[in-house]
mmCIF file of C-alpha atoms and ligand atoms in Angstrom:
data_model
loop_
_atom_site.group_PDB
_atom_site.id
_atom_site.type_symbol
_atom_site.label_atom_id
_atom_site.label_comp_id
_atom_site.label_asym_id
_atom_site.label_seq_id
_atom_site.Cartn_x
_atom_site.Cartn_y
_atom_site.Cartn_z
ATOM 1 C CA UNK Q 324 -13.865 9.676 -13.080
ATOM 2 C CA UNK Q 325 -11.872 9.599 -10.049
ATOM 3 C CA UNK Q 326 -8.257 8.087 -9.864
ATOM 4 C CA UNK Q 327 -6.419 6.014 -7.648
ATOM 5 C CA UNK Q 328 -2.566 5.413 -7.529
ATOM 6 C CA UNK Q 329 -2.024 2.065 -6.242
ATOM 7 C CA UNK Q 330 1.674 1.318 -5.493
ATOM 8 C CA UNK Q 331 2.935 -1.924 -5.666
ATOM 9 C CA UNK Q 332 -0.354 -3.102 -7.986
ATOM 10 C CA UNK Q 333 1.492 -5.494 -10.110
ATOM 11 C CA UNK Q 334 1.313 -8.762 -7.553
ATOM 12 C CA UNK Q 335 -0.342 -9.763 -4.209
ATOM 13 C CA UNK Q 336 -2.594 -7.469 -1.898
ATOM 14 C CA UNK Q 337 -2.002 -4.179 -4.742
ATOM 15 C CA UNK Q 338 -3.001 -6.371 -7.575
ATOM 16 C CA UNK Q 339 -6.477 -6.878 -5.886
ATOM 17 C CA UNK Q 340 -6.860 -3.313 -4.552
ATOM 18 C CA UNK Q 341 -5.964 -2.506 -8.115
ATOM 19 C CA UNK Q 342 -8.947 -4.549 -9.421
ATOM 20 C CA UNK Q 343 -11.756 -3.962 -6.889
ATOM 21 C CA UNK Q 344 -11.078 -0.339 -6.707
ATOM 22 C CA UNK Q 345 -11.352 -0.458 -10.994
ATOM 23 C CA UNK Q 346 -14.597 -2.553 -10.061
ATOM 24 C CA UNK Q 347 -16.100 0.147 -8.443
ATOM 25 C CA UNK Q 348 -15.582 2.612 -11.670
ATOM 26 C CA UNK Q 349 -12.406 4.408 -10.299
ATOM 27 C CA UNK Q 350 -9.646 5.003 -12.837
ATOM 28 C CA UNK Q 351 -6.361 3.288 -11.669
ATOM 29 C CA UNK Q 352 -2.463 4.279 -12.021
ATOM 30 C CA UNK Q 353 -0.862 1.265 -10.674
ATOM 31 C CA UNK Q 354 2.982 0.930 -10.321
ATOM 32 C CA UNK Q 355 4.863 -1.672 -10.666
ATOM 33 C CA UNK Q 356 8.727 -2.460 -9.648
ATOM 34 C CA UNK Q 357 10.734 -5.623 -11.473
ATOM 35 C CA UNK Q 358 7.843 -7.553 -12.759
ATOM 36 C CA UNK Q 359 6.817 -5.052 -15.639
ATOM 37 C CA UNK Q 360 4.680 -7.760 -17.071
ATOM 38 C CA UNK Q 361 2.845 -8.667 -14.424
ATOM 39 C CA UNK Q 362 2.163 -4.682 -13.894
ATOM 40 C CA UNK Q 363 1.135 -4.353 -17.520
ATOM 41 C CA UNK Q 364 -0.888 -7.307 -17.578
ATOM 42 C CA UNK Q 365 -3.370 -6.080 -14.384
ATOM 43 C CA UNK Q 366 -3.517 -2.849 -16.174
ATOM 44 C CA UNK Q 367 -4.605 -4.530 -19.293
ATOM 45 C CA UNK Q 368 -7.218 -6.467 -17.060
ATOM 46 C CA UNK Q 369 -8.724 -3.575 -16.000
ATOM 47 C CA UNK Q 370 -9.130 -2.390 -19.477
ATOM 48 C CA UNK Q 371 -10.390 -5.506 -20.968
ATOM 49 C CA UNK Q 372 -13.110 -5.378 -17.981
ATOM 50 C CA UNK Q 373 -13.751 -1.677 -19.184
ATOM 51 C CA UNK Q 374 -12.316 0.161 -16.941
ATOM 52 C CA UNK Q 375 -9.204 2.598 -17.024
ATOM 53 C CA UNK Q 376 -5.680 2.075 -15.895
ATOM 54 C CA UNK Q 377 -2.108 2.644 -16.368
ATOM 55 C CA UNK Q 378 0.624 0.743 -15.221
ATOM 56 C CA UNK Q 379 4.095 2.652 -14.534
ATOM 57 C CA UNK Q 380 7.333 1.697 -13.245
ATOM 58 C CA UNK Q 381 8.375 2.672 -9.951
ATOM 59 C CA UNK Q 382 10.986 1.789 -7.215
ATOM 60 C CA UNK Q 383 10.298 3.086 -3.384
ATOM 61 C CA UNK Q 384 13.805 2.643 -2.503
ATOM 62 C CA UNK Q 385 15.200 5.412 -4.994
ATOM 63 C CA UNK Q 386 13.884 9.196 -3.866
ATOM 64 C CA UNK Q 387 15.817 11.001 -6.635
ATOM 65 C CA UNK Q 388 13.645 9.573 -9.192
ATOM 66 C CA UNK Q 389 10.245 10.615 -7.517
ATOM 67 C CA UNK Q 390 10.121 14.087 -9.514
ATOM 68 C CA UNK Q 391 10.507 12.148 -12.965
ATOM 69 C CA UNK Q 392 7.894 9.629 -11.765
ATOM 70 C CA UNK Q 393 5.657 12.364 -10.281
ATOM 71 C CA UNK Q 394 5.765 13.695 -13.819
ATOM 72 C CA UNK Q 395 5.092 10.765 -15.592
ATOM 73 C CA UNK Q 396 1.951 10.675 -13.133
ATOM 74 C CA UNK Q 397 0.952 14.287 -14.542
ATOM 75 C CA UNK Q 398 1.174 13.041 -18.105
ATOM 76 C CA UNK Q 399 -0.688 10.101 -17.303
ATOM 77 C CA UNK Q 400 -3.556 12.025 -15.642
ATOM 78 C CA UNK Q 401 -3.360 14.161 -18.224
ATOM 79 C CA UNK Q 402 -3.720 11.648 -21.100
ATOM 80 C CA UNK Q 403 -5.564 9.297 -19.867
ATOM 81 C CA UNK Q 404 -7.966 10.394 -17.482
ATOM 82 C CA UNK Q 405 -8.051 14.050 -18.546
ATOM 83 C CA UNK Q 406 -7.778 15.355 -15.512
ATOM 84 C CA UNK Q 407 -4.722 17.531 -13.586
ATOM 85 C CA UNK Q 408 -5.564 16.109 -10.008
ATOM 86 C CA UNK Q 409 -5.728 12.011 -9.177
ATOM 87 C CA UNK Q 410 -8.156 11.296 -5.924
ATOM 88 C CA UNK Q 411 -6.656 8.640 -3.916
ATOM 89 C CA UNK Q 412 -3.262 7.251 -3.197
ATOM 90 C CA UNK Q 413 -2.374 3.530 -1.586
ATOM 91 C CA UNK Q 414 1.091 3.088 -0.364
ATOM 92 C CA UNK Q 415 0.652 -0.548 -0.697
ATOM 93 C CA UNK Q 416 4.434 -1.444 -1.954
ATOM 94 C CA UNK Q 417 6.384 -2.915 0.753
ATOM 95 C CA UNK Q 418 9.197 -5.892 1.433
ATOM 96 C CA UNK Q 419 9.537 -8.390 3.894
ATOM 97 C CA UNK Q 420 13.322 -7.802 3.775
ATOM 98 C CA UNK Q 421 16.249 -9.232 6.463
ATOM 99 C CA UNK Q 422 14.880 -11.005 9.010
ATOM 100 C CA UNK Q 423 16.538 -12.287 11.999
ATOM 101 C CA UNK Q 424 16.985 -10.851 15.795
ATOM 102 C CA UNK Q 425 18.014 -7.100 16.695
ATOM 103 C CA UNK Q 426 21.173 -8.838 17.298
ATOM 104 C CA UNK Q 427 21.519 -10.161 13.874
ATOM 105 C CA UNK Q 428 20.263 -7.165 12.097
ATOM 106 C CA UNK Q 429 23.005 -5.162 10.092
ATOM 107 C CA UNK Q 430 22.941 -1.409 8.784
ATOM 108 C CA UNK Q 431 22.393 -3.009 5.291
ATOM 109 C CA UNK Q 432 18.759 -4.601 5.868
ATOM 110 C CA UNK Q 433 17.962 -2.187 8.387
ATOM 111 C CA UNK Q 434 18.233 0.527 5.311
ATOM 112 C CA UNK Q 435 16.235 -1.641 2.802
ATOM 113 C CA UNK Q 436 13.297 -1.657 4.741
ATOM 114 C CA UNK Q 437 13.811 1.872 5.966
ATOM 115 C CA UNK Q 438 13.972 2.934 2.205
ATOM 116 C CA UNK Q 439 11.624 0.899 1.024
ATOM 117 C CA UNK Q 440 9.022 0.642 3.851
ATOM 118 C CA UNK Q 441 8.643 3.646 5.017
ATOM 119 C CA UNK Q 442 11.105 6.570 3.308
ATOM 120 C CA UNK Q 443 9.612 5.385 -0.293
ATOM 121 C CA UNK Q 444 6.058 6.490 0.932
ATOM 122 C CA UNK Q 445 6.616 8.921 2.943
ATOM 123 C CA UNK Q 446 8.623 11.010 0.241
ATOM 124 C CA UNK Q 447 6.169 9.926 -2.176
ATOM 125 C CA UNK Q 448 3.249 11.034 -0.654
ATOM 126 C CA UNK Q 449 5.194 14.291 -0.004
ATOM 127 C CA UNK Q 450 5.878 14.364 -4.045
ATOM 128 C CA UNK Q 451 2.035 13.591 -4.963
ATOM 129 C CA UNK Q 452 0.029 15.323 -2.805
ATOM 130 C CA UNK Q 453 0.242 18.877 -4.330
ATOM 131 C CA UNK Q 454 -1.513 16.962 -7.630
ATOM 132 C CA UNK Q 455 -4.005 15.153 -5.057
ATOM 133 C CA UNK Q 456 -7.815 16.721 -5.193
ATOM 134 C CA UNK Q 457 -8.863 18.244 -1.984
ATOM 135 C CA UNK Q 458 -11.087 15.916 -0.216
ATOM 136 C CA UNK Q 459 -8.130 13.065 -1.455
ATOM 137 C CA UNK Q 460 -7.680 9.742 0.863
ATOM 138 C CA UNK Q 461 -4.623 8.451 1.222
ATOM 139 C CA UNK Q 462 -4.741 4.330 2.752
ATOM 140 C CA UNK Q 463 -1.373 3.172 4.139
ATOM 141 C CA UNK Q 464 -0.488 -0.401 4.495
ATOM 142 C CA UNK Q 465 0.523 -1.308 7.698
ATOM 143 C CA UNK Q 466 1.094 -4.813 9.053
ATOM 144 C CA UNK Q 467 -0.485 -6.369 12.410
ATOM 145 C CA UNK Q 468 3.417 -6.827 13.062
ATOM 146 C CA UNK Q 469 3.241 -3.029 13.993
ATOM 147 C CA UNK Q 470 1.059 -4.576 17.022
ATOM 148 C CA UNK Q 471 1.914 -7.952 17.619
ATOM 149 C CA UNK Q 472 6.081 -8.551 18.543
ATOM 150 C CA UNK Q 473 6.653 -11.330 16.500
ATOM 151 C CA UNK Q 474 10.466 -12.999 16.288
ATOM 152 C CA UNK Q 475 12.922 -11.972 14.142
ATOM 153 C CA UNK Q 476 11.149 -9.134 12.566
ATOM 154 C CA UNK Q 477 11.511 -6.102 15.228
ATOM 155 C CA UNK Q 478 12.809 -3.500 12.188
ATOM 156 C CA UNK Q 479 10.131 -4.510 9.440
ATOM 157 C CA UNK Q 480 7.310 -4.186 12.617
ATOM 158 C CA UNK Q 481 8.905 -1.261 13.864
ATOM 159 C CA UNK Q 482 8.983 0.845 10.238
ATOM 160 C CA UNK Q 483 4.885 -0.342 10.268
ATOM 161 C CA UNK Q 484 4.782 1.366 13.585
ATOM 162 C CA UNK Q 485 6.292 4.300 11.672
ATOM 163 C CA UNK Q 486 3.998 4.591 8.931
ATOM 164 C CA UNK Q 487 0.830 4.667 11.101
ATOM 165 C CA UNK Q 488 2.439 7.405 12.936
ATOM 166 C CA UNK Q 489 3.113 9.526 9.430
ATOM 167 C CA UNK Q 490 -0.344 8.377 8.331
ATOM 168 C CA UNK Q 491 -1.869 10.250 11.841
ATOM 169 C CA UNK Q 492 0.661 13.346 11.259
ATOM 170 C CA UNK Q 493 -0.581 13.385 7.803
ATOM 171 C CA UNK Q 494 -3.848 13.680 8.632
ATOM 172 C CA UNK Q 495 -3.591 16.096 10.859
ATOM 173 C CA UNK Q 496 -1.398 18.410 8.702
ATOM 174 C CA UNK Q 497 -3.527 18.307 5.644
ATOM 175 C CA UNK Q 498 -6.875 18.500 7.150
ATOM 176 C CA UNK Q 499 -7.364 21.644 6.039
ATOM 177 C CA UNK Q 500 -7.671 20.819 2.371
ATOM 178 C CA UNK Q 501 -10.170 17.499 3.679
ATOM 179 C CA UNK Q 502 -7.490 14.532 2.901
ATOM 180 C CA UNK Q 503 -7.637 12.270 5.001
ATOM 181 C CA UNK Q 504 -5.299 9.626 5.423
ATOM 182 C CA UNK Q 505 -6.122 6.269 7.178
ATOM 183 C CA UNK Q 506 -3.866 2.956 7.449
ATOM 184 C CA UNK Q 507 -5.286 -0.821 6.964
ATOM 185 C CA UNK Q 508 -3.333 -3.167 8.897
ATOM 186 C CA UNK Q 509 -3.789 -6.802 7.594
ATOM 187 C CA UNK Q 510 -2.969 -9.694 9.558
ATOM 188 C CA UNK Q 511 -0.846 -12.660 7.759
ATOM 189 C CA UNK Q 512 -1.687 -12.327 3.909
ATOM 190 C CA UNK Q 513 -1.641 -15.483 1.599
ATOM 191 C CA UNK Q 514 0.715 -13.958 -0.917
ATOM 192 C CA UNK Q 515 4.656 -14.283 -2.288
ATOM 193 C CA UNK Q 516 5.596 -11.731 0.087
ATOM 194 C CA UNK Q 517 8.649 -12.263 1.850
ATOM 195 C CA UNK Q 518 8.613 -15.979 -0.153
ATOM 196 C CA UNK Q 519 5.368 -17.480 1.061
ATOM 197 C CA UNK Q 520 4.118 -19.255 3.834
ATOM 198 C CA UNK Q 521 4.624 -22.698 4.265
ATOM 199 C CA UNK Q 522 1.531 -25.329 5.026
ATOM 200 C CA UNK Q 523 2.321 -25.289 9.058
ATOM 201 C CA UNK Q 524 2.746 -21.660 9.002
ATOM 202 C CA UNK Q 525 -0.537 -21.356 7.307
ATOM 203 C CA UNK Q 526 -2.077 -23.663 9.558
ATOM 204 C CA UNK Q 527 -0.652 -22.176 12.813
ATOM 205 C CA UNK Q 528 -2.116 -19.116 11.623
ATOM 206 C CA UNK Q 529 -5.455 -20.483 10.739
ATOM 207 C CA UNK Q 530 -5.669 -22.092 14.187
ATOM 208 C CA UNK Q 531 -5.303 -18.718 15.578
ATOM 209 C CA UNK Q 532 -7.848 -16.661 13.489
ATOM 210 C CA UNK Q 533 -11.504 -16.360 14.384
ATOM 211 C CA UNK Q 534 -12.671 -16.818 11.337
ATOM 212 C CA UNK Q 535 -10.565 -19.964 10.625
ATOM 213 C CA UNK Q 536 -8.235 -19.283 7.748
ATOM 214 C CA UNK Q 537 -5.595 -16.773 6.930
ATOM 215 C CA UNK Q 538 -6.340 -14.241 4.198
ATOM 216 C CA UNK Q 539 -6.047 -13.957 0.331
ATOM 217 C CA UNK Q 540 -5.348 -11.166 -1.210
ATOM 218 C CA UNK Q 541 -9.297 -10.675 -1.643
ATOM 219 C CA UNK Q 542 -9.865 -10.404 1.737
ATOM 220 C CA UNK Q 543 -7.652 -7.396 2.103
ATOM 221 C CA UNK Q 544 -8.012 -5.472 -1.512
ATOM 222 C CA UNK Q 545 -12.088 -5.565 -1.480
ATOM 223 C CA UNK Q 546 -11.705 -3.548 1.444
ATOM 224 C CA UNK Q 547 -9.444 -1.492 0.203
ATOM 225 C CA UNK Q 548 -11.343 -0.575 -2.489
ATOM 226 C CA UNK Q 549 -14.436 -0.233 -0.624
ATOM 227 C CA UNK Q 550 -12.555 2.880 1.823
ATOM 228 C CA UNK Q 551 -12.134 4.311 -1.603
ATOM 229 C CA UNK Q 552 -15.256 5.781 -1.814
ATOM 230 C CA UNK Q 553 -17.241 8.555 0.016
ATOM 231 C CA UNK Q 554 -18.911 5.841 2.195
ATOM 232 C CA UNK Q 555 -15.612 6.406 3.820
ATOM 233 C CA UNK Q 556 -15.908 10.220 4.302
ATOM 234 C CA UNK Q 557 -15.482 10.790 7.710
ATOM 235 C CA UNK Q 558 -13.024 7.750 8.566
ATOM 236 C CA UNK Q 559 -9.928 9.558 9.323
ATOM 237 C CA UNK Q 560 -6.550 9.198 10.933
ATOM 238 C CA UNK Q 561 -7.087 5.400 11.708
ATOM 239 C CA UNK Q 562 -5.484 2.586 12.043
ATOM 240 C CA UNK Q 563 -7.710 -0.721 10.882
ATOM 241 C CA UNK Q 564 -6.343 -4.390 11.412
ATOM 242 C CA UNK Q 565 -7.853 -6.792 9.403
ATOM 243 C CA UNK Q 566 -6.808 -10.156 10.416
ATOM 244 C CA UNK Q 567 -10.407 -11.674 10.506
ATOM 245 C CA UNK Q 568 -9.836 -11.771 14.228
ATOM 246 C CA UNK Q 569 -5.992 -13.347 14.711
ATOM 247 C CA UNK Q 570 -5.082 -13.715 18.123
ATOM 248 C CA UNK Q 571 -8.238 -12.137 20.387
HETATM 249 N N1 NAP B 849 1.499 -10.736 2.760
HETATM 250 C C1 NAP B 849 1.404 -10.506 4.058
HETATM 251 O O1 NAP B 849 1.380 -11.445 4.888
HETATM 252 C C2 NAP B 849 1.266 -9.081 4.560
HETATM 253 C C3 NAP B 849 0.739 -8.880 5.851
HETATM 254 C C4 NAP B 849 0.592 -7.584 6.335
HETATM 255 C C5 NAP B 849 0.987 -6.512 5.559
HETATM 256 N N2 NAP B 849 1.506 -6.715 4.322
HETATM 257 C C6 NAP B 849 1.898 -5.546 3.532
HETATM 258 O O2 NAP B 849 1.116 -5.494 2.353
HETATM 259 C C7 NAP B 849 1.851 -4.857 1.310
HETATM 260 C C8 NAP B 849 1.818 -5.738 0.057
HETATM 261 O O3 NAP B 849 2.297 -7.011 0.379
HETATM 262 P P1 NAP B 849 2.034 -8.287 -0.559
HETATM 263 O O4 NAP B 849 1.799 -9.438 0.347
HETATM 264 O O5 NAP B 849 1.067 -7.989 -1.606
HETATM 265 O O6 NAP B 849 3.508 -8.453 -1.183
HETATM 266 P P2 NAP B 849 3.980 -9.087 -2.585
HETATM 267 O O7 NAP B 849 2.993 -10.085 -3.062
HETATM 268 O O8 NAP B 849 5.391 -9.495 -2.361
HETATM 269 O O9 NAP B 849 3.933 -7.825 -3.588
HETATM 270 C C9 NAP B 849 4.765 -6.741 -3.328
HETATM 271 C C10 NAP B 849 4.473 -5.613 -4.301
HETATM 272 O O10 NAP B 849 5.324 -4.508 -3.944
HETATM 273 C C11 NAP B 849 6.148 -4.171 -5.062
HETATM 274 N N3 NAP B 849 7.478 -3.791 -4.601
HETATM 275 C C12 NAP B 849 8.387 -4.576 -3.946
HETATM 276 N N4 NAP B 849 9.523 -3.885 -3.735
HETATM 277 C C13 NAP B 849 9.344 -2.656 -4.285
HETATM 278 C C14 NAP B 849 10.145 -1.508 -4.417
HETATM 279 N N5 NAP B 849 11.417 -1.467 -3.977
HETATM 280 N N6 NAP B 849 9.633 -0.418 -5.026
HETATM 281 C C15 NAP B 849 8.364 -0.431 -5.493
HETATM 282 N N7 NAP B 849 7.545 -1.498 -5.440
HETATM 283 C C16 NAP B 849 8.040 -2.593 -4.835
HETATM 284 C C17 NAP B 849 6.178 -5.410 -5.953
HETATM 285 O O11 NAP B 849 6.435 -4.990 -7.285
HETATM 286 P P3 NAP B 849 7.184 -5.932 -8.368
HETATM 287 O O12 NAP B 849 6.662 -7.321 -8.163
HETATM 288 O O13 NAP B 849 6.770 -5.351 -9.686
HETATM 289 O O14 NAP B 849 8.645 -5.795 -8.135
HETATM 290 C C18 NAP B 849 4.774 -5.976 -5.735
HETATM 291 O O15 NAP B 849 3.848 -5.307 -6.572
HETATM 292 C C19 NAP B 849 3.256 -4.625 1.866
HETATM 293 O O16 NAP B 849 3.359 -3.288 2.308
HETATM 294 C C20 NAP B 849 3.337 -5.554 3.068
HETATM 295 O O17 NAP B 849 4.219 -5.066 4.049
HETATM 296 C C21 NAP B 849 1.643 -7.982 3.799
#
């Protein structure tokens, strides 16, 4: 059985990239942050469905505890899967974080979403990749804020930016053990992130999509789960925005 590590797999876009990719008869390590229940529970989904998973805590904004978690990620593999090497990785876990003009913006939210955002996977993916399989795929999430300058969130569009860069760099770098590394950039995502979207924000956003409505969490973790596959084997160093056609 193959593995995925899903971060951020407890709520949202994660929780259904968690599922599908379980769906497709991949074995899942999901991780959650604060909401240990709702990590637990999609684990326990997964299993009721028949599939394999294990939910573990995990917080992208604290680096010194990446060798204990990497361990606890050996264990798992170990115990559960029976295996020393996991297949893919999504760096899904991300925050919305301070929002407000680059005049506004202090040192203090500016190194949330730096931690978070963007040092979280990069070090992570740094930590996991000597237990990744050759022939591994790594997904990053971006944001179509890393294209699009919207107001009053230049840092949390600028870190996307950031990751697509690593993702390219990574894929260059490790191409000689065949992981490839690819980032999915969805457009606005019907989810609690950042606190929701109100009704006119949804329906600005609809009024600006091709296909007519802003996404669910569906929209974004079916396709997800569908790069996670060897369909997918010669997609690399990417960057994919799926919006269902916002602003074109
Ligand atoms: N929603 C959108 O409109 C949208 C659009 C484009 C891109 N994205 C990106 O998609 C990804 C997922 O967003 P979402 O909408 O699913 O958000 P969400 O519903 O708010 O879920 C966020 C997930 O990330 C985890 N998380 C938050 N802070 C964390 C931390 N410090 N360490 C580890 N995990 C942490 C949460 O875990 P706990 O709940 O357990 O704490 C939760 O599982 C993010 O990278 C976001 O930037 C979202």
């Amino acid at each position: 059985m193959k593995v995925a590590i899903i971060t951020g797999g407890s709520r949202g876009i994660g929780k259904s990239i968690a599922l599908n990719t379980a769906k497709r008869g991949v074995g899942v390590i999901l991780t959650y942050n604060n909401n240990r229940e709702e990590g637990l529970a999609v684990a326990n989904e997964i299993k009721k469905n028949g599939g394999k998973a294990v939910a573990l805590q995990w917080d992208s904004s604290k680096v010194a505890s990446f060798g204990d978690f990497t361990a606890q990620v050996k264990e798992s593999l170990k115990d559960e899967f029976g295996k020393e090497t996991f297949d893919f990785l999504v760096n899904n876990a991300g925050i919305s974080g301070q929002r407000g003009s680059i005049l506004e913006t202090t040192e203090e939210g500016f190194d949330e979403l730096v931690n978070v955002n963007l040092k979280g996977p990069y070090f992570l993916t740094q930590k996991l990749v000597p237990l990744m399989a050759d022939g591994g795929h790594i997904i990053n999430i971006s944001s179509g804020l890393a294209r699009f300058a919207f107001p009053n969130v230049a840092v949390y569009g600028a870190l996307k930016s950031a990751l697509e860069g690593f993702t390219r760099y990574f894929a260059k770098e490790f191409a000689d053990r065949k992981i490839r590394a690819n980032s999915v950039a969805p457009g606005a995502v019907d989810t609690e992130f950042g606190g929701g979207k109100d009704s006119n924000v949804k329906k600005h956003i609809s009024e600006m999509t091709a296909l007519g409505k802003m996404a669910e969490a569906e929209d974004i973790g079916l396709f997800v789960a569908s790069l996670l596959t060897d369909d997918s084997r010669f997609l690399n160093a990417q960057r994919i925005e799926l919006s269902g056609g916002f602003f074109i």
